[in-house]
Amino acid sequence: MKSFTIAALAALSGHAAAHATFQQLWVDGVDYGSQCARLPGSNSPVTDVSSTAIRCNAGSRAARAKCPVRAGGTVTVEMHQQNGDRSCANEAIGGAHHGPVIVYMSKVSDASTADGSSGWFKVFQDGWAKNPSGRVGDDDFWGTKDLNKCCGKMDVKIPADLAPGDYLLRAEAIALHTAGGSGGAQFYMTCYQLTVTGSGSASPPTVSFPGAYRASDPGILVNIHGALSGYTVPGPSVYAGGSTKTAGSACTGCESTCAVGSGPTATLTQAPPTSTATSTPGGGNPGGCTAAKYQQCGGTGYTGCTNCASGSTCSAVSPPHYSQCL
């Protein structure tokens, strides 16, 4: 009982100061900052899973742009405690806010106006793993601990078979330090506006928010201050084209190498159009069609249009992986 009390008090002592927000997005190693992030009104959590705020957070508003992403590419979500702070000297989410990191996507007609009421499918999770040297759940490995280890960054694969078009991407961290009682779990989420390019046609099965979570779910109503023999990440299984990370594993990819100010960045002046590249007679010939402004026009494995619409030029934003009409 003593160890539980100490752990619980330690968690509560950091409660107010350790709130956090997913703020930035990297696309195949290119830093887009917060341009396509629907930043919430504050860094406070949502605690009511039956509220519509569980979709994209309370007080969030449409972002000014949509980030272009190729199906099969990798986005890197980035979390920090304070708005605009990207320093690795501070924990991404502190105060012993241990729990899973989960990412969903939702196909929408226009990411700049969608309200999150359409269906969501899970594309990523980093949950829990037993620490053989630990005694209680606080000592175990968690997705949020991986966020802290990787300077707030988490790599997320975009399924290669997704149909092109607009999507919302919902990044979420669930803090379980006060989850021993109903309504105690804390949900921190941000929605990003994406335009996905590619030639896939998949339409994964979906769940709804609210509806996907119940306050009584074993991954939501749980005491992590006692010993855990297992943990069930809330929500559906990860879609087959998605990915998982084992809690406690090393930072890899952009998590490890992407640093603010020392790599490629991209500036979006307005939201890209929802339409994909328009083919002209001779379809299948990259030289016989035109990619709209902000659409992909080149990169490793790319077979689509290489000519850009008038007023834009095909520019390498993440060479050799991704080129875009800018």
mmCIF file of N, CA, C and O in Angstrom, residues 203-262:
data_model
loop_
_atom_site.group_PDB
_atom_site.id
_atom_site.type_symbol
_atom_site.label_atom_id
_atom_site.label_comp_id
_atom_site.label_asym_id
_atom_site.label_seq_id
_atom_site.Cartn_x
_atom_site.Cartn_y
_atom_site.Cartn_z
ATOM 1 N N SER A 203 -10.770 0.949 -48.188
ATOM 2 C CA SER A 203 -11.704 1.686 -47.335
ATOM 3 C C SER A 203 -11.884 0.877 -46.056
ATOM 4 O O SER A 203 -12.795 0.062 -45.936
ATOM 5 N N PRO A 204 -10.989 1.063 -45.076
ATOM 6 C CA PRO A 204 -10.991 0.226 -43.873
ATOM 7 C C PRO A 204 -12.272 0.372 -43.055
ATOM 8 O O PRO A 204 -12.943 1.412 -43.096
ATOM 9 N N PRO A 205 -12.646 -0.681 -42.307
ATOM 10 C CA PRO A 205 -13.787 -0.574 -41.385
ATOM 11 C C PRO A 205 -13.499 0.477 -40.318
ATOM 12 O O PRO A 205 -12.341 0.708 -39.950
ATOM 13 N N THR A 206 -14.546 1.118 -39.830
ATOM 14 C CA THR A 206 -14.356 2.266 -38.952
ATOM 15 C C THR A 206 -15.138 2.150 -37.648
ATOM 16 O O THR A 206 -16.051 1.338 -37.504
ATOM 17 N N VAL A 207 -14.765 3.015 -36.716
ATOM 18 C CA VAL A 207 -15.499 3.221 -35.472
ATOM 19 C C VAL A 207 -15.829 4.708 -35.383
ATOM 20 O O VAL A 207 -15.314 5.515 -36.161
ATOM 21 N N SER A 208 -16.675 5.066 -34.434
ATOM 22 C CA SER A 208 -17.078 6.465 -34.282
ATOM 23 C C SER A 208 -16.559 7.034 -32.973
ATOM 24 O O SER A 208 -16.388 6.326 -31.980
ATOM 25 N N PHE A 209 -16.316 8.346 -32.989
ATOM 26 C CA PHE A 209 -16.027 9.100 -31.763
ATOM 27 C C PHE A 209 -17.078 10.189 -31.622
ATOM 28 O O PHE A 209 -17.245 10.999 -32.528
ATOM 29 N N PRO A 210 -17.800 10.213 -30.490
ATOM 30 C CA PRO A 210 -17.758 9.239 -29.397
ATOM 31 C C PRO A 210 -18.388 7.910 -29.800
ATOM 32 O O PRO A 210 -19.106 7.836 -30.782
ATOM 33 N N GLY A 211 -18.084 6.887 -29.025
ATOM 34 C CA GLY A 211 -18.614 5.555 -29.266
ATOM 35 C C GLY A 211 -17.560 4.479 -29.239
ATOM 36 O O GLY A 211 -17.818 3.357 -28.810
ATOM 37 N N ALA A 212 -16.347 4.797 -29.696
ATOM 38 C CA ALA A 212 -15.278 3.794 -29.762
ATOM 39 C C ALA A 212 -14.764 3.417 -28.378
ATOM 40 O O ALA A 212 -14.269 2.305 -28.183
ATOM 41 N N TYR A 213 -14.878 4.332 -27.411
ATOM 42 C CA TYR A 213 -14.388 4.089 -26.059
ATOM 43 C C TYR A 213 -15.552 4.112 -25.069
ATOM 44 O O TYR A 213 -16.518 4.869 -25.239
ATOM 45 N N ARG A 214 -15.418 3.304 -24.025
ATOM 46 C CA ARG A 214 -16.311 3.357 -22.876
ATOM 47 C C ARG A 214 -15.473 3.638 -21.637
ATOM 48 O O ARG A 214 -14.324 3.186 -21.540
ATOM 49 N N ALA A 215 -16.050 4.367 -20.700
ATOM 50 C CA ALA A 215 -15.312 4.699 -19.483
ATOM 51 C C ALA A 215 -14.889 3.454 -18.724
ATOM 52 O O ALA A 215 -13.922 3.485 -17.945
ATOM 53 N N SER A 216 -15.593 2.323 -18.947
ATOM 54 C CA SER A 216 -15.297 1.086 -18.224
ATOM 55 C C SER A 216 -14.343 0.157 -18.979
ATOM 56 O O SER A 216 -14.034 -0.938 -18.491
ATOM 57 N N ASP A 217 -13.874 0.561 -20.167
ATOM 58 C CA ASP A 217 -12.942 -0.284 -20.917
ATOM 59 C C ASP A 217 -11.705 -0.578 -20.071
ATOM 60 O O ASP A 217 -11.212 0.306 -19.354
ATOM 61 N N PRO A 218 -11.179 -1.813 -20.148
ATOM 62 C CA PRO A 218 -10.043 -2.178 -19.293
ATOM 63 C C PRO A 218 -8.774 -1.359 -19.542
ATOM 64 O O PRO A 218 -7.919 -1.277 -18.664
ATOM 65 N N GLY A 219 -8.660 -0.758 -20.725
ATOM 66 C CA GLY A 219 -7.500 0.093 -20.995
ATOM 67 C C GLY A 219 -7.709 1.528 -20.581
ATOM 68 O O GLY A 219 -6.797 2.356 -20.710
ATOM 69 N N ILE A 220 -8.913 1.837 -20.068
ATOM 70 C CA ILE A 220 -9.261 3.193 -19.655
ATOM 71 C C ILE A 220 -9.501 3.268 -18.151
ATOM 72 O O ILE A 220 -9.094 4.219 -17.489
ATOM 73 N N LEU A 221 -10.174 2.268 -17.598
ATOM 74 C CA LEU A 221 -10.377 2.161 -16.153
ATOM 75 C C LEU A 221 -9.360 1.156 -15.625
ATOM 76 O O LEU A 221 -9.576 -0.058 -15.655
ATOM 77 N N VAL A 222 -8.214 1.640 -15.155
ATOM 78 C CA VAL A 222 -7.108 0.762 -14.790
ATOM 79 C C VAL A 222 -6.227 1.447 -13.751
ATOM 80 O O VAL A 222 -5.992 2.663 -13.812
ATOM 81 N N ASN A 223 -5.748 0.673 -12.811
ATOM 82 C CA ASN A 223 -4.827 1.182 -11.798
ATOM 83 C C ASN A 223 -3.406 0.788 -12.184
ATOM 84 O O ASN A 223 -3.012 -0.372 -12.043
ATOM 85 N N ILE A 224 -2.645 1.752 -12.672
ATOM 86 C CA ILE A 224 -1.269 1.443 -13.096
ATOM 87 C C ILE A 224 -0.287 1.568 -11.931
ATOM 88 O O ILE A 224 0.920 1.348 -12.118
ATOM 89 N N HIS A 225 -0.786 1.894 -10.736
ATOM 90 C CA HIS A 225 0.097 2.012 -9.578
ATOM 91 C C HIS A 225 0.257 0.694 -8.838
ATOM 92 O O HIS A 225 0.959 0.619 -7.824
ATOM 93 N N GLY A 226 -0.408 -0.343 -9.363
ATOM 94 C CA GLY A 226 -0.183 -1.695 -8.880
ATOM 95 C C GLY A 226 0.501 -2.492 -9.983
ATOM 96 O O GLY A 226 0.705 -2.002 -11.106
ATOM 97 N N ALA A 227 0.843 -3.718 -9.676
ATOM 98 C CA ALA A 227 1.499 -4.566 -10.666
ATOM 99 C C ALA A 227 0.525 -4.916 -11.793
ATOM 100 O O ALA A 227 -0.636 -5.239 -11.543
ATOM 101 N N LEU A 228 0.995 -4.865 -13.035
ATOM 102 C CA LEU A 228 0.187 -5.209 -14.203
ATOM 103 C C LEU A 228 0.704 -6.500 -14.834
ATOM 104 O O LEU A 228 1.906 -6.655 -15.038
ATOM 105 N N SER A 229 -0.226 -7.386 -15.167
ATOM 106 C CA SER A 229 0.155 -8.603 -15.891
ATOM 107 C C SER A 229 -0.125 -8.459 -17.379
ATOM 108 O O SER A 229 0.299 -9.286 -18.186
ATOM 109 N N GLY A 230 -0.831 -7.398 -17.754
ATOM 110 C CA GLY A 230 -1.132 -7.135 -19.153
ATOM 111 C C GLY A 230 -1.853 -5.805 -19.265
ATOM 112 O O GLY A 230 -2.249 -5.200 -18.263
ATOM 113 N N TYR A 231 -2.026 -5.349 -20.484
ATOM 114 C CA TYR A 231 -2.740 -4.093 -20.725
ATOM 115 C C TYR A 231 -3.374 -4.150 -22.108
ATOM 116 O O TYR A 231 -2.718 -4.564 -23.081
ATOM 117 N N THR A 232 -4.643 -3.757 -22.220
ATOM 118 C CA THR A 232 -5.374 -3.749 -23.481
ATOM 119 C C THR A 232 -5.531 -2.318 -23.975
ATOM 120 O O THR A 232 -6.206 -1.502 -23.332
ATOM 121 N N VAL A 233 -4.899 -1.998 -25.094
ATOM 122 C CA VAL A 233 -5.009 -0.654 -25.660
ATOM 123 C C VAL A 233 -6.458 -0.422 -26.098
ATOM 124 O O VAL A 233 -7.051 -1.275 -26.765
ATOM 125 N N PRO A 234 -7.060 0.702 -25.734
ATOM 126 C CA PRO A 234 -8.455 0.960 -26.097
ATOM 127 C C PRO A 234 -8.662 1.037 -27.618
ATOM 128 O O PRO A 234 -7.737 1.330 -28.377
ATOM 129 N N GLY A 235 -9.905 0.792 -28.032
ATOM 130 C CA GLY A 235 -10.267 0.931 -29.431
ATOM 131 C C GLY A 235 -10.075 -0.348 -30.225
ATOM 132 O O GLY A 235 -9.720 -1.400 -29.685
ATOM 133 N N PRO A 236 -10.285 -0.256 -31.549
ATOM 134 C CA PRO A 236 -10.177 -1.433 -32.414
ATOM 135 C C PRO A 236 -8.732 -1.825 -32.657
ATOM 136 O O PRO A 236 -7.795 -1.144 -32.212
ATOM 137 N N SER A 237 -8.539 -2.918 -33.381
ATOM 138 C CA SER A 237 -7.195 -3.333 -33.781
ATOM 139 C C SER A 237 -6.634 -2.359 -34.809
ATOM 140 O O SER A 237 -7.379 -1.655 -35.493
ATOM 141 N N VAL A 238 -5.323 -2.327 -34.924
ATOM 142 C CA VAL A 238 -4.668 -1.506 -35.948
ATOM 143 C C VAL A 238 -4.998 -2.076 -37.321
ATOM 144 O O VAL A 238 -4.927 -3.294 -37.533
ATOM 145 N N TYR A 239 -5.381 -1.219 -38.244
ATOM 146 C CA TYR A 239 -5.669 -1.640 -39.614
ATOM 147 C C TYR A 239 -4.446 -2.354 -40.204
ATOM 148 O O TYR A 239 -3.305 -1.998 -39.904
ATOM 149 N N ALA A 240 -4.692 -3.352 -41.048
ATOM 150 C CA ALA A 240 -3.624 -4.207 -41.569
ATOM 151 C C ALA A 240 -2.497 -3.420 -42.234
ATOM 152 O O ALA A 240 -1.340 -3.825 -42.192
ATOM 153 N N GLY A 241 -2.815 -2.286 -42.841
ATOM 154 C CA GLY A 241 -1.784 -1.499 -43.509
ATOM 155 C C GLY A 241 -1.056 -0.544 -42.598
ATOM 156 O O GLY A 241 -0.142 0.163 -43.031
ATOM 157 N N GLY A 242 -1.443 -0.521 -41.317
ATOM 158 C CA GLY A 242 -0.821 0.380 -40.361
ATOM 159 C C GLY A 242 0.409 -0.224 -39.707
ATOM 160 O O GLY A 242 1.045 -1.128 -40.246
ATOM 161 N N SER A 243 0.732 0.243 -38.501
ATOM 162 C CA SER A 243 1.948 -0.218 -37.836
ATOM 163 C C SER A 243 1.798 -0.101 -36.326
ATOM 164 O O SER A 243 0.916 0.604 -35.823
ATOM 165 N N THR A 244 2.663 -0.806 -35.616
ATOM 166 C CA THR A 244 2.719 -0.710 -34.163
ATOM 167 C C THR A 244 4.169 -0.504 -33.738
ATOM 168 O O THR A 244 5.100 -0.799 -34.477
ATOM 169 N N LYS A 245 4.320 0.008 -32.543
ATOM 170 C CA LYS A 245 5.652 0.136 -31.952
ATOM 171 C C LYS A 245 5.625 -0.553 -30.601
ATOM 172 O O LYS A 245 4.635 -0.438 -29.853
ATOM 173 N N THR A 246 6.668 -1.273 -30.279
ATOM 174 C CA THR A 246 6.761 -1.944 -28.993
ATOM 175 C C THR A 246 7.237 -0.954 -27.950
ATOM 176 O O THR A 246 8.306 -0.343 -28.101
ATOM 177 N N ALA A 247 6.446 -0.749 -26.916
ATOM 178 C CA ALA A 247 6.806 0.199 -25.870
ATOM 179 C C ALA A 247 8.177 -0.138 -25.297
ATOM 180 O O ALA A 247 8.477 -1.294 -25.003
ATOM 181 N N GLY A 248 8.997 0.873 -25.175
ATOM 182 C CA GLY A 248 10.343 0.693 -24.653
ATOM 183 C C GLY A 248 11.400 0.516 -25.718
ATOM 184 O O GLY A 248 12.596 0.471 -25.404
ATOM 185 N N SER A 249 10.984 0.429 -26.989
ATOM 186 C CA SER A 249 11.966 0.255 -28.063
ATOM 187 C C SER A 249 12.627 1.586 -28.402
ATOM 188 O O SER A 249 12.192 2.657 -27.980
ATOM 189 N N ALA A 250 13.690 1.517 -29.201
ATOM 190 C CA ALA A 250 14.507 2.685 -29.494
ATOM 191 C C ALA A 250 13.805 3.652 -30.435
ATOM 192 O O ALA A 250 12.888 3.292 -31.172
ATOM 193 N N CYS A 251 14.238 4.902 -30.412
ATOM 194 C CA CYS A 251 13.788 5.897 -31.379
ATOM 195 C C CYS A 251 14.410 5.561 -32.731
ATOM 196 O O CYS A 251 15.612 5.310 -32.818
ATOM 197 N N THR A 252 13.599 5.555 -33.779
ATOM 198 C CA THR A 252 14.096 5.235 -35.114
ATOM 199 C C THR A 252 13.565 6.268 -36.100
ATOM 200 O O THR A 252 12.666 7.055 -35.788
ATOM 201 N N GLY A 253 14.101 6.257 -37.315
ATOM 202 C CA GLY A 253 13.610 7.143 -38.356
ATOM 203 C C GLY A 253 13.643 8.595 -37.935
ATOM 204 O O GLY A 253 14.599 9.069 -37.305
ATOM 205 N N CYS A 254 12.577 9.309 -38.267
ATOM 206 C CA CYS A 254 12.492 10.733 -37.931
ATOM 207 C C CYS A 254 12.511 10.954 -36.424
ATOM 208 O O CYS A 254 12.994 11.983 -35.944
ATOM 209 N N GLU A 255 11.987 9.993 -35.662
ATOM 210 C CA GLU A 255 12.024 10.102 -34.201
ATOM 211 C C GLU A 255 13.442 10.367 -33.718
ATOM 212 O O GLU A 255 13.663 11.091 -32.753
ATOM 213 N N SER A 256 14.394 9.747 -34.402
ATOM 214 C CA SER A 256 15.783 9.810 -33.983
ATOM 215 C C SER A 256 16.576 10.918 -34.665
ATOM 216 O O SER A 256 17.437 11.553 -34.057
ATOM 217 N N THR A 257 16.279 11.171 -35.948
ATOM 218 C CA THR A 257 17.141 12.053 -36.736
ATOM 219 C C THR A 257 16.577 13.439 -37.008
ATOM 220 O O THR A 257 17.339 14.358 -37.311
ATOM 221 N N CYS A 258 15.268 13.610 -36.938
ATOM 222 C CA CYS A 258 14.675 14.910 -37.272
ATOM 223 C C CYS A 258 14.886 15.900 -36.127
ATOM 224 O O CYS A 258 14.509 15.623 -34.987
ATOM 225 N N ALA A 259 15.485 17.028 -36.454
ATOM 226 C CA ALA A 259 15.735 18.059 -35.454
ATOM 227 C C ALA A 259 15.275 19.407 -35.992
ATOM 228 O O ALA A 259 15.538 19.746 -37.144
ATOM 229 N N VAL A 260 14.587 20.150 -35.173
ATOM 230 C CA VAL A 260 14.061 21.443 -35.585
ATOM 231 C C VAL A 260 15.198 22.371 -36.011
ATOM 232 O O VAL A 260 16.191 22.522 -35.299
ATOM 233 N N GLY A 261 15.060 22.945 -37.186
ATOM 234 C CA GLY A 261 16.048 23.908 -37.655
ATOM 235 C C GLY A 261 17.236 23.337 -38.385
ATOM 236 O O GLY A 261 18.064 24.087 -38.901
ATOM 237 N N SER A 262 17.331 22.002 -38.448
ATOM 238 C CA SER A 262 18.509 21.407 -39.094
ATOM 239 C C SER A 262 18.137 20.493 -40.252
ATOM 240 O O SER A 262 18.969 19.726 -40.723
#
